[in-house]
Coordinates of C-alpha atoms in Angstrom, one line a residue:
M1 CA 0.0 0.0 0.0
S2 CA 1.5 3.3 -1.1
I3 CA 1.4 6.4 1.0
R4 CA 0.9 9.7 -0.9
R5 CA 0.2 13.3 -0.1
L6 CA -3.4 14.5 -0.7
P7 CA -4.0 17.3 -3.1
Q8 CA -4.7 20.7 -1.4
H9 CA -8.3 20.9 -2.6
V10 CA -9.0 17.5 -1.0
V11 CA -7.4 18.6 2.2
N12 CA -9.6 21.6 2.3
R13 CA -12.7 19.6 1.7
I14 CA -11.8 17.2 4.5
A15 CA -11.3 20.1 6.8
A16 CA -14.6 21.5 5.7
G17 CA -16.3 18.2 6.7
E18 CA -15.0 18.8 10.2
V19 CA -16.0 22.4 10.5
V20 CA -18.9 22.9 8.1
E21 CA -21.4 20.2 8.7
R22 CA -24.4 22.3 7.5
P23 CA -25.3 25.9 6.9
A24 CA -25.7 26.5 10.6
S25 CA -22.1 25.4 11.2
A26 CA -20.7 27.9 8.7
L27 CA -23.0 30.7 10.1
K28 CA -21.8 30.0 13.6
E29 CA -18.1 30.3 12.6
L30 CA -18.8 33.6 10.8
V31 CA -20.7 35.1 13.6
E32 CA -18.1 34.1 16.2
N33 CA -15.4 35.8 14.0
A34 CA -17.5 38.9 14.1
I35 CA -17.9 38.8 17.9
D36 CA -14.1 38.3 18.3
A37 CA -13.5 41.3 16.0
G38 CA -15.2 43.5 18.5
A39 CA -18.4 44.1 16.7
R40 CA -21.3 45.9 18.4
R41 CA -23.8 45.1 15.8
I42 CA -24.1 42.0 13.6
D43 CA -26.5 41.8 10.6
I44 CA -27.2 38.4 9.1
A45 CA -29.1 37.5 5.9
L46 CA -30.0 33.9 4.9
G47 CA -31.4 32.6 1.6
D48 CA -33.1 29.2 1.3
G49 CA -32.3 28.1 4.8
G50 CA -28.6 29.1 4.3
T51 CA -27.9 26.8 1.4
A52 CA -28.3 29.5 -1.2
L53 CA -26.9 32.5 0.8
I54 CA -25.3 33.3 4.2
E55 CA -24.2 36.9 4.7
V56 CA -22.8 38.2 7.9
S57 CA -22.0 41.9 8.3
D58 CA -20.4 43.5 11.4
D59 CA -18.9 46.8 12.5
G60 CA -15.8 45.3 14.1
V61 CA -12.1 46.3 13.6
G62 CA -11.9 45.0 10.0
M63 CA -8.9 43.6 8.1
A64 CA -6.3 45.1 5.8
P65 CA -5.9 43.5 2.3
A66 CA -2.8 41.5 3.4
E67 CA -4.6 40.2 6.5
M68 CA -7.6 39.1 4.3
A69 CA -5.2 37.1 2.2
L70 CA -3.9 35.4 5.3
A71 CA -7.4 34.8 6.7
L72 CA -8.2 32.7 3.6
E73 CA -5.1 30.5 4.1
R74 CA -5.0 27.3 6.2
H75 CA -3.8 27.5 9.8
A76 CA -3.8 31.3 9.9
T77 CA -5.4 33.1 12.8
S78 CA -5.6 36.4 14.7
K79 CA -7.0 34.8 17.8
L80 CA -3.7 33.5 19.4
P81 CA -1.3 36.2 20.6
E82 CA 2.4 35.7 20.1
N83 CA 3.1 34.7 23.7
L84 CA 0.7 31.8 23.4
L85 CA 2.1 30.7 20.0
A86 CA 5.6 30.7 21.5
D87 CA 4.6 28.7 24.6
G88 CA 2.1 26.4 22.7
A89 CA -0.5 27.1 25.4
I90 CA -3.4 27.0 23.1
Q91 CA -5.6 25.7 25.9
S92 CA -5.6 29.2 27.4
V93 CA -7.4 30.8 24.4
E94 CA -10.2 33.1 25.5
T95 CA -11.8 33.9 22.2
L96 CA -14.7 31.9 20.7
G97 CA -12.3 30.1 18.4
F98 CA -8.9 30.1 17.0
R99 CA -8.9 27.5 14.2
G100 CA -7.6 28.8 10.9
E101 CA -9.7 26.3 8.9
A102 CA -13.0 28.1 9.1
L103 CA -12.8 30.6 6.2
P104 CA -10.7 28.5 3.8
S105 CA -12.8 25.4 4.6
I106 CA -16.0 27.3 3.8
A107 CA -14.5 28.8 0.7
S108 CA -13.5 25.3 -0.5
V109 CA -17.2 24.2 -0.7
A110 CA -18.9 27.4 -1.7
R111 CA -18.5 30.8 -3.3
L112 CA -17.1 33.1 -0.6
T113 CA -16.8 36.8 -0.9
L114 CA -14.8 38.5 1.8
E115 CA -15.1 42.3 2.1
S116 CA -13.4 44.3 4.9
R117 CA -12.4 47.8 5.7
V118 CA -10.2 49.2 8.5
R119 CA -11.3 52.7 9.7
G120 CA -9.4 55.4 7.9
V121 CA -8.5 53.3 4.8
E122 CA -10.4 52.0 1.7
G123 CA -12.1 48.6 1.8
W124 CA -11.0 45.5 -0.1
R125 CA -12.7 42.5 -1.6
R126 CA -11.6 38.9 -2.2
T127 CA -13.8 36.2 -3.8
V128 CA -12.9 32.5 -3.7
D129 CA -15.0 30.0 -5.6
N130 CA -14.7 26.5 -4.3
G131 CA -11.1 27.0 -3.4
A132 CA -10.0 29.1 -6.3
L133 CA -9.4 32.9 -6.1
V134 CA -11.5 34.5 -8.9
E135 CA -11.7 38.2 -7.9
E136 CA -9.8 40.8 -5.9
G137 CA -10.1 44.5 -5.7
P138 CA -11.4 47.6 -3.9
A139 CA -14.8 47.6 -2.2
G140 CA -17.1 50.2 -0.8
L141 CA -18.5 49.4 2.7
P142 CA -18.5 51.0 6.1
P143 CA -15.8 50.0 8.6
G144 CA -16.0 46.4 9.5
T145 CA -16.3 43.1 7.6
R146 CA -18.9 41.5 5.4
V147 CA -18.7 37.8 4.5
R148 CA -21.0 36.4 1.8
V149 CA -21.3 32.6 1.3
A150 CA -23.3 31.5 -1.8
D151 CA -24.3 28.0 -3.0
L152 CA -23.0 26.0 -0.1
F153 CA -22.0 22.4 -1.2
A154 CA -23.2 23.2 -4.8
R155 CA -20.2 21.4 -6.2
V156 CA -20.1 18.7 -3.6
P157 CA -23.3 16.7 -4.4
A158 CA -22.4 13.9 -1.9
R159 CA -22.6 16.5 0.9
R160 CA -25.5 18.5 -0.5
K161 CA -27.9 15.5 -0.7
F162 CA -27.5 14.9 3.0
L163 CA -28.7 18.3 4.0
R164 CA -32.2 18.5 5.3
S165 CA -35.1 20.7 4.0
A166 CA -34.6 24.4 3.7
R167 CA -37.0 24.9 6.7
A168 CA -35.0 22.5 8.9
E169 CA -31.7 24.2 7.9
Y170 CA -33.2 27.6 8.6
A171 CA -34.3 26.4 12.1
A172 CA -30.8 25.2 12.9
C173 CA -29.3 28.6 11.7
L174 CA -31.9 30.5 13.9
D175 CA -31.0 28.4 16.9
A176 CA -27.2 29.1 16.4
V177 CA -27.8 32.8 16.2
R178 CA -30.2 32.8 19.2
R179 CA -27.6 31.1 21.3
L180 CA -24.8 33.5 20.4
A181 CA -27.2 36.5 20.9
M182 CA -27.9 35.2 24.5
A183 CA -24.2 34.9 25.2
R184 CA -23.5 38.5 24.2
P185 CA -26.4 40.7 25.2
D186 CA -24.2 43.8 24.7
I187 CA -24.2 43.1 20.9
G188 CA -27.1 43.9 18.7
F189 CA -28.2 41.0 16.3
Q190 CA -30.5 41.2 13.3
L191 CA -31.4 38.2 11.2
R192 CA -33.3 38.1 7.9
H193 CA -34.4 35.0 6.0
D194 CA -35.4 35.4 2.4
G195 CA -35.7 39.1 2.9
R196 CA -38.0 38.8 6.0
L197 CA -36.9 40.1 9.4
V198 CA -37.2 37.1 11.8
L199 CA -35.0 38.2 14.7
N200 CA -34.1 41.7 16.0
A201 CA -32.2 41.8 19.3
P202 CA -31.0 45.4 20.1
P203 CA -28.1 45.7 22.5
D204 CA -29.2 45.2 26.1
I205 CA -27.1 44.7 29.1
D206 CA -29.9 42.9 30.9
R207 CA -29.2 39.2 30.2
P208 CA -32.5 37.8 31.6
A209 CA -34.5 40.3 29.4
R210 CA -32.4 39.2 26.4
V211 CA -33.0 35.5 27.1
A212 CA -36.8 36.1 27.5
A213 CA -36.9 38.1 24.3
L214 CA -35.2 35.3 22.4
T215 CA -37.1 32.4 23.8
D216 CA -40.5 33.2 25.3
R217 CA -41.5 36.5 26.8
A218 CA -43.6 34.7 29.4
L219 CA -40.3 33.6 30.9
V220 CA -40.0 37.0 32.6
D221 CA -42.9 36.2 34.9
N222 CA -42.3 32.5 35.2
S223 CA -38.6 32.2 36.0
V224 CA -36.1 32.7 38.8
I225 CA -32.6 34.1 38.7
V226 CA -29.7 31.8 39.3
A227 CA -26.4 33.0 40.8
L228 CA -23.8 31.1 42.7
E229 CA -20.0 31.0 43.1
R230 CA -17.8 28.2 44.4
D231 CA -14.0 27.7 44.2
G232 CA -13.5 30.3 41.5
V233 CA -16.4 28.9 39.3
Q234 CA -19.4 31.1 38.8
I235 CA -22.9 30.3 37.5
A236 CA -25.6 32.8 36.6
G237 CA -28.6 32.8 34.4
V238 CA -32.4 32.2 34.3
A239 CA -34.3 29.1 35.2
G240 CA -38.0 28.5 34.4
L241 CA -40.4 27.4 37.1
P242 CA -41.0 23.7 37.0
T243 CA -44.6 24.2 35.7
F244 CA -43.2 26.4 32.9
N245 CA -41.8 23.5 30.9
R246 CA -41.6 22.0 27.4
G247 CA -42.0 18.6 25.8
I248 CA -38.5 18.7 24.4
A249 CA -35.2 20.1 25.6
D250 CA -34.9 22.7 22.8
H251 CA -35.1 25.6 25.3
Q252 CA -32.1 24.6 27.4
Y253 CA -29.2 27.0 26.7
L254 CA -25.8 26.3 28.3
F255 CA -22.7 28.5 28.0
V256 CA -19.2 28.2 29.2
N257 CA -17.1 31.3 29.2
G258 CA -19.4 32.9 26.8
R259 CA -19.3 29.9 24.4
P260 CA -22.6 28.1 23.6
V261 CA -22.1 24.4 24.2
K262 CA -24.2 21.2 24.2
D263 CA -22.6 19.1 26.9
R264 CA -24.0 16.0 28.4
L265 CA -22.6 16.7 31.8
L266 CA -24.3 20.1 32.0
A267 CA -27.5 18.7 30.5
G268 CA -27.5 15.9 33.1
A269 CA -26.9 18.4 35.9
V270 CA -30.0 20.3 34.8
R271 CA -32.1 17.1 34.8
G272 CA -30.8 16.3 38.2
A273 CA -31.7 19.7 39.7
Y274 CA -35.3 19.4 38.4
A275 CA -35.7 15.6 39.0
D276 CA -38.2 15.8 41.8
V277 CA -40.2 18.8 40.6
L278 CA -40.6 17.9 36.9
A279 CA -42.3 15.0 35.1
R280 CA -39.9 12.6 33.4
D281 CA -41.2 13.5 29.9
R282 CA -41.0 17.2 30.4
H283 CA -38.0 19.5 30.1
A284 CA -37.0 22.7 31.9
V285 CA -36.5 26.0 30.3
V286 CA -33.1 27.3 31.4
A287 CA -30.2 29.6 30.2
L288 CA -27.1 29.0 32.3
F289 CA -23.8 30.9 32.0
L290 CA -20.7 29.3 33.5
E291 CA -17.5 31.2 34.1
V292 CA -14.6 28.8 34.6
P293 CA -10.9 29.7 34.7
G294 CA -9.3 28.8 31.4
S295 CA -6.9 26.4 33.1
E296 CA -9.9 24.4 34.4
V297 CA -11.7 23.7 31.1
D298 CA -10.6 22.3 27.7
V299 CA -12.5 23.8 24.8
N300 CA -10.7 21.8 22.1
V301 CA -12.6 18.6 22.5
H302 CA -14.7 19.1 19.4
P303 CA -13.7 20.7 16.1
A304 CA -16.8 22.9 16.2
K305 CA -16.2 23.8 19.9
T306 CA -19.7 22.5 20.9
E307 CA -18.3 20.3 23.7
V308 CA -16.0 21.0 26.6
R309 CA -14.1 19.0 29.2
F310 CA -13.7 20.1 32.8
R311 CA -10.8 19.4 35.0
D312 CA -13.2 18.9 38.0
P313 CA -16.6 17.8 36.5
A314 CA -18.0 17.0 40.0
L315 CA -17.5 20.6 41.1
V316 CA -19.2 22.0 38.0
R317 CA -22.1 19.5 38.2
G318 CA -22.6 20.2 41.9
L319 CA -22.5 24.0 41.3
I320 CA -25.3 23.7 38.7
V321 CA -27.5 21.5 40.8
S322 CA -27.0 23.6 43.9
G323 CA -27.6 26.9 42.1
L324 CA -30.8 25.7 40.4
K325 CA -32.1 24.1 43.6
R326 CA -31.5 27.3 45.6
A327 CA -33.2 29.4 43.1
L328 CA -36.2 27.1 42.8
D329 CA -36.4 26.9 46.6
A330 CA -36.6 30.7 46.8
A331 CA -39.5 30.6 44.3
G332 CA -41.7 29.2 47.2
H333 CA -45.2 28.2 46.1
R334 CA -45.0 30.0 42.7
S335 CA -46.4 28.2 39.7
A336 CA -46.5 29.0 36.0
Q337 CA -49.6 31.2 36.6
A338 CA -48.2 33.4 39.3
P339 CA -50.6 35.5 41.5
A340 CA -51.1 39.1 40.5
A341 CA -48.6 41.7 41.5
A342 CA -51.2 43.4 43.7
A343 CA -51.8 40.2 45.6
W344 CA -48.1 39.6 46.1
A345 CA -47.7 43.2 47.4
L346 CA -50.5 42.7 49.9
W347 CA -49.0 39.4 51.1
Q348 CA -45.6 40.9 51.5
R349 CA -47.0 43.8 53.5
E350 CA -49.0 41.6 55.8
G351 CA -48.2 42.4 59.4
E352 CA -46.8 45.8 58.6
G353 CA -49.7 47.8 59.8
A354 CA -52.0 47.5 56.7
Q355 CA -55.6 48.2 57.6
A356 CA -57.9 45.2 57.3
A357 CA -61.1 45.5 55.3
P358 CA -64.3 46.0 57.3
P359 CA -65.8 42.7 58.4
L360 CA -68.8 41.2 56.8
A361 CA -72.2 41.5 58.4
Q362 CA -72.7 38.8 61.0
S363 CA -75.5 36.4 60.8
P364 CA -78.2 36.2 63.6
A365 CA -77.3 34.2 66.7
G366 CA -77.8 30.5 66.1
Y367 CA -78.4 30.9 62.4
R368 CA -77.5 28.0 60.2
P369 CA -77.9 28.0 56.4
H370 CA -79.9 25.1 54.9
G371 CA -77.8 21.9 54.8
W372 CA -75.1 23.4 57.1
S373 CA -73.0 21.0 59.1
P374 CA -69.8 21.7 61.0
G375 CA -66.7 22.0 58.7
L376 CA -68.6 23.1 55.6
A377 CA -67.9 26.4 53.9
L378 CA -70.4 29.3 54.2
N379 CA -70.9 32.0 51.6
D380 CA -71.3 35.6 52.4
R381 CA -75.0 36.0 51.5
Q382 CA -77.7 37.1 53.9
P383 CA -80.3 34.5 54.9
G384 CA -82.6 33.8 51.9
F385 CA -85.6 31.7 51.1
L386 CA -83.6 28.5 51.3
A387 CA -82.4 29.2 54.9
E388 CA -84.0 27.7 57.9
L389 CA -85.7 30.1 60.3
P390 CA -83.5 31.5 63.0
Q391 CA -83.8 29.6 66.3
A392 CA -83.8 31.2 69.7
L393 CA -80.6 29.7 70.9
A394 CA -78.0 31.5 73.0
E395 CA -75.1 30.8 70.7
A396 CA -72.4 33.1 69.6
A397 CA -72.6 34.7 66.2
L398 CA -70.8 33.1 63.3
A399 CA -67.3 34.6 62.8
P400 CA -66.9 36.7 59.7
L401 CA -65.2 35.2 56.7
P402 CA -61.7 36.3 56.2
E403 CA -60.8 38.7 53.4
P404 CA -59.2 37.0 50.4
A405 CA -56.8 39.9 49.6
R406 CA -54.6 39.0 52.6
H407 CA -53.1 35.9 51.0
P408 CA -51.8 35.3 47.5
L409 CA -53.6 31.9 47.3
G410 CA -56.8 33.4 48.7
V411 CA -59.2 32.0 51.2
A412 CA -61.0 28.7 50.8
R413 CA -64.7 29.0 49.8
G414 CA -65.5 25.3 49.3
Q415 CA -64.5 22.0 47.8
V416 CA -65.5 20.6 44.4
A417 CA -65.8 16.8 43.7
Q418 CA -64.1 16.2 47.1
T419 CA -60.8 16.7 45.2
Y420 CA -60.3 20.4 44.4
I421 CA -60.3 23.3 46.8
V422 CA -61.8 26.5 45.5
A423 CA -60.3 29.7 47.0
E424 CA -61.1 33.3 46.4
A425 CA -58.1 35.6 45.9
E426 CA -58.1 39.3 45.4
D427 CA -57.9 39.1 41.6
G428 CA -59.5 35.7 40.8
L429 CA -60.3 32.2 41.7
V430 CA -57.6 29.7 42.8
I431 CA -58.3 26.0 42.3
V432 CA -56.0 23.6 44.2
D433 CA -55.6 19.9 43.7
Q434 CA -55.6 18.8 47.4
H435 CA -53.7 15.5 46.9
A436 CA -51.0 17.0 44.7
A437 CA -50.5 20.0 47.0
H438 CA -50.4 17.9 50.2
E439 CA -48.0 15.4 48.6
R440 CA -45.5 18.3 48.1
L441 CA -46.0 19.6 51.6
V442 CA -45.4 16.2 53.1
L443 CA -42.2 15.7 51.1
E444 CA -40.8 19.1 52.1
R445 CA -41.6 18.3 55.8
M446 CA -39.6 15.1 55.4
R447 CA -36.8 16.9 53.8
R448 CA -36.6 19.4 56.6
G449 CA -36.6 16.4 59.0
L450 CA -33.7 14.9 57.2
A451 CA -31.8 18.1 57.2
D452 CA -32.3 18.3 61.0
G453 CA -30.9 14.9 61.6
G454 CA -33.8 12.5 60.8
V455 CA -37.5 12.3 60.4
A456 CA -39.5 11.8 63.6
A457 CA -40.9 8.2 63.8
Q458 CA -44.1 7.0 65.4
A459 CA -44.2 3.4 66.7
L460 CA -47.0 1.2 65.6
L461 CA -49.1 -0.2 68.4
L462 CA -49.2 -3.5 66.5
P463 CA -46.1 -4.1 64.2
E464 CA -47.2 -5.0 60.7
V465 CA -45.7 -7.9 58.8
V466 CA -45.4 -7.4 55.0
D467 CA -44.8 -10.4 52.8
L468 CA -42.4 -9.9 49.9
D469 CA -40.1 -12.0 47.7
E470 CA -36.6 -12.7 49.0
P471 CA -34.7 -10.2 46.7
A472 CA -37.1 -7.4 47.7
C473 CA -36.5 -8.2 51.4
D474 CA -32.7 -8.2 50.8
R475 CA -32.9 -4.7 49.2
L476 CA -34.9 -3.3 52.1
E477 CA -32.6 -4.9 54.7
A478 CA -29.6 -3.4 52.9
R479 CA -31.1 0.1 53.2
R480 CA -32.4 -0.4 56.7
D481 CA -30.4 2.5 58.2
E482 CA -31.3 4.9 55.5
L483 CA -35.0 4.1 55.8
A484 CA -34.7 4.6 59.6
R485 CA -33.5 8.2 59.0
L486 CA -36.8 8.7 57.2
G487 CA -38.7 7.4 60.2
L488 CA -39.5 3.9 58.7
E489 CA -38.2 1.2 61.1
L490 CA -38.3 -2.3 59.8
E491 CA -36.4 -5.5 60.2
R492 CA -36.2 -8.9 58.4
F493 CA -38.8 -11.4 59.4
G494 CA -37.9 -14.7 58.0
T495 CA -36.7 -15.1 54.4
A496 CA -39.7 -13.6 52.5
A497 CA -41.1 -10.9 54.9
V498 CA -40.3 -7.8 56.8
I499 CA -41.8 -6.4 60.0
V500 CA -42.6 -2.7 60.2
R501 CA -42.3 -1.3 63.7
A502 CA -42.5 2.4 63.1
V503 CA -43.5 4.9 60.3
P504 CA -42.7 8.6 59.9
A505 CA -44.8 10.7 62.2
V506 CA -46.1 12.8 59.4
L507 CA -47.4 9.7 57.7
A508 CA -49.0 8.0 60.6
R509 CA -52.0 6.9 58.6
G510 CA -52.0 4.8 55.5
N511 CA -51.4 1.5 53.9
V512 CA -48.1 0.3 55.3
A513 CA -47.9 -2.8 53.1
A514 CA -48.5 -0.9 49.9
L515 CA -45.8 1.6 50.9
V516 CA -43.2 -1.0 51.7
T517 CA -43.9 -2.9 48.5
D518 CA -43.5 0.2 46.4
L519 CA -40.3 1.1 48.2
A520 CA -38.9 -2.3 47.4
D521 CA -39.8 -1.8 43.7
D522 CA -38.2 1.7 43.7
L523 CA -35.0 0.3 45.2
A524 CA -34.9 -2.4 42.5
A525 CA -35.2 0.2 39.7
H526 CA -33.0 3.0 41.0
D527 CA -30.8 1.8 43.8
A528 CA -27.7 1.3 41.8
T529 CA -27.9 4.6 39.9
L530 CA -28.6 7.1 42.7
S531 CA -26.3 8.5 45.4
L532 CA -27.2 8.3 49.1
N533 CA -28.9 11.7 49.2
E534 CA -30.8 11.0 45.9
R535 CA -32.0 7.6 47.3
L536 CA -33.2 9.2 50.5
D537 CA -35.0 11.9 48.5
H538 CA -36.5 9.3 46.1
V539 CA -37.8 7.2 49.0
A540 CA -39.2 10.3 50.8
A541 CA -41.1 11.2 47.6
T542 CA -42.6 7.7 47.4
M543 CA -43.7 7.9 51.1
A544 CA -45.2 11.3 50.6
C545 CA -47.2 10.2 47.6
H546 CA -48.6 7.2 49.5
H547 CA -49.7 9.0 52.6
S548 CA -50.9 12.4 51.4
V549 CA -54.5 13.6 51.5
R550 CA -56.3 11.6 48.9
A551 CA -58.8 12.9 46.4
G552 CA -62.3 12.1 47.7
R553 CA -61.7 13.2 51.2
V554 CA -63.9 15.9 52.6
L555 CA -61.9 18.7 54.2
S556 CA -63.1 21.3 56.7
V557 CA -62.7 25.0 55.9
A558 CA -60.0 25.2 58.6
E559 CA -58.1 22.3 57.0
M560 CA -58.4 23.8 53.5
N561 CA -57.1 27.2 54.7
A562 CA -54.3 25.6 56.6
L563 CA -53.3 23.8 53.5
L564 CA -53.3 27.1 51.5
R565 CA -51.2 28.9 54.1
E566 CA -48.7 26.1 54.3
M567 CA -48.4 26.1 50.5
E568 CA -47.6 29.8 50.6
A569 CA -44.7 29.1 53.0
T570 CA -43.3 25.9 51.4
P571 CA -40.7 25.7 48.6
H572 CA -41.8 24.1 45.3
S573 CA -45.5 23.9 46.4
G574 CA -46.5 25.1 43.0
Q575 CA -46.0 21.6 41.6
C576 CA -46.3 18.1 43.0
N577 CA -43.5 15.5 43.3
H578 CA -44.2 14.4 39.8
G579 CA -44.0 17.8 38.2
R580 CA -47.7 18.5 37.8
P581 CA -49.1 21.9 38.9
T582 CA -50.8 21.9 42.3
W583 CA -52.9 25.0 41.7
V584 CA -54.2 27.1 38.8
K585 CA -55.8 30.6 38.8
L586 CA -58.7 31.9 36.8
Q587 CA -58.3 35.6 36.7
M588 CA -61.4 37.7 37.5
A589 CA -61.2 39.4 34.1
D590 CA -61.5 36.0 32.5
V591 CA -64.6 35.2 34.6
E592 CA -66.2 38.5 33.6
K593 CA -65.5 37.7 29.9
L594 CA -67.3 34.3 30.3
F595 CA -70.4 36.2 31.5
G596 CA -70.1 38.9 28.9
R597 CA -69.3 41.6 31.4
R598 CA -66.2 42.6 29.4

């Protein structure tokens, strides 16, 4: 077998295969070059999804004619200073890229026109058609650079036929621009496709506002701010509330030192942070920005710089999980339909001297509405024709109903289908799923108990024997100490049974056998893949689900209001342990529209 040197045009096309996978790849390289050139405004034009035209114009520093010639040669760059070239420390590069193959690789598979002008001198143009220089001369343009790529892969049919539809290629280009625009809110971006303006992001130093403008404007009202620093590594960004989610992970944006990346470690950390507040088939909306010392991260893992490698991946993963969990904890009971600002303000001012509304008129002594029984809600109407006659009993008057404006989740007015609590807030009606809400509250109580050293246990008057198969008993016996921390005390009882002697005090009532059986199944499915804390949390979630207030149970008004108040003070109470919302709000304006009042 003979060894021979490849022709230059073949080398260029091989390099293009590494860097230019599709129009979005070429666009990403060109926009990154514009950012590194110090641009403050970048205008992009696409034709036919980028296959017919990609044009990127910027107002950066520009290039002189001699520099333009070098830029179109292989392995030439302006992004590595002389000291790094001398030392060979290319790992310390801080720009978005430094490969010299981008422009010549693109020019080897398309018709590329490069125009640039340095302030104070005339502009210059060079045109390369599939690797061959075809035109060079003066050009008129403002200071900066304009790159025009036409007919990508037109002469490489083997590559062209593997491109997707124009619509799919356009979507990939739009995603690439959106990510770069999020990374640099100080730069203005404008994107046109087939002459139509599809993205306009003016310069804005407010990163959360830029993220919301580029993804979903509702994110402003349905997100929390993430900020945390540990051992020189910083994380900042925006995280959507668990109930503000999507069916696919296309709205998860991750950045390392200003570079958009798609990294499995980072994506896995996001899933771990949302694990107990999001359904398995739903995905969080996040934009996270990591700042890592250059010596602690390697950006040269992938030719397109879309993957990175960390020196201490455990530190980075822990930082992301901790930052997201802290931010979501601070969100309290918020859900994707947050209470109105006025209700929030009244809730925050409660206890600061705000005057209470005048009480409702009290009913006559001993008065009971028709069908009344202790624990059922009363409305605020005066006695009507359905009411029983007042009786001459020396009883105290009924207490006035509390005002709904004093709490963001309102005051309970009744129960529907023995499942949903209906509460009246200042600006609408709040409907609460009593089982889902109580499930979350029980889980958070157990978590607090774990943090304080262990969950309080309540001994059973008569220990209960639960029959299981031998492997299930082995799994439970192996985790006996961990279960005891959660208040569940059990021990082996023969080869195929366990005896339960105590249960968590917050779960004193319930089907012990069903709980233990499900715990054994959960350990069989997840025991090997979860850490100790994750196992404890998973077991706590299973216990909370089994012993929460079930649908179909009649609650008294006091119980309903106690549930609402605890929800307002409990983290993550806007969603249950499976990621479903625990409450929704129907705004009063919507109610009025239903009845034609608006």
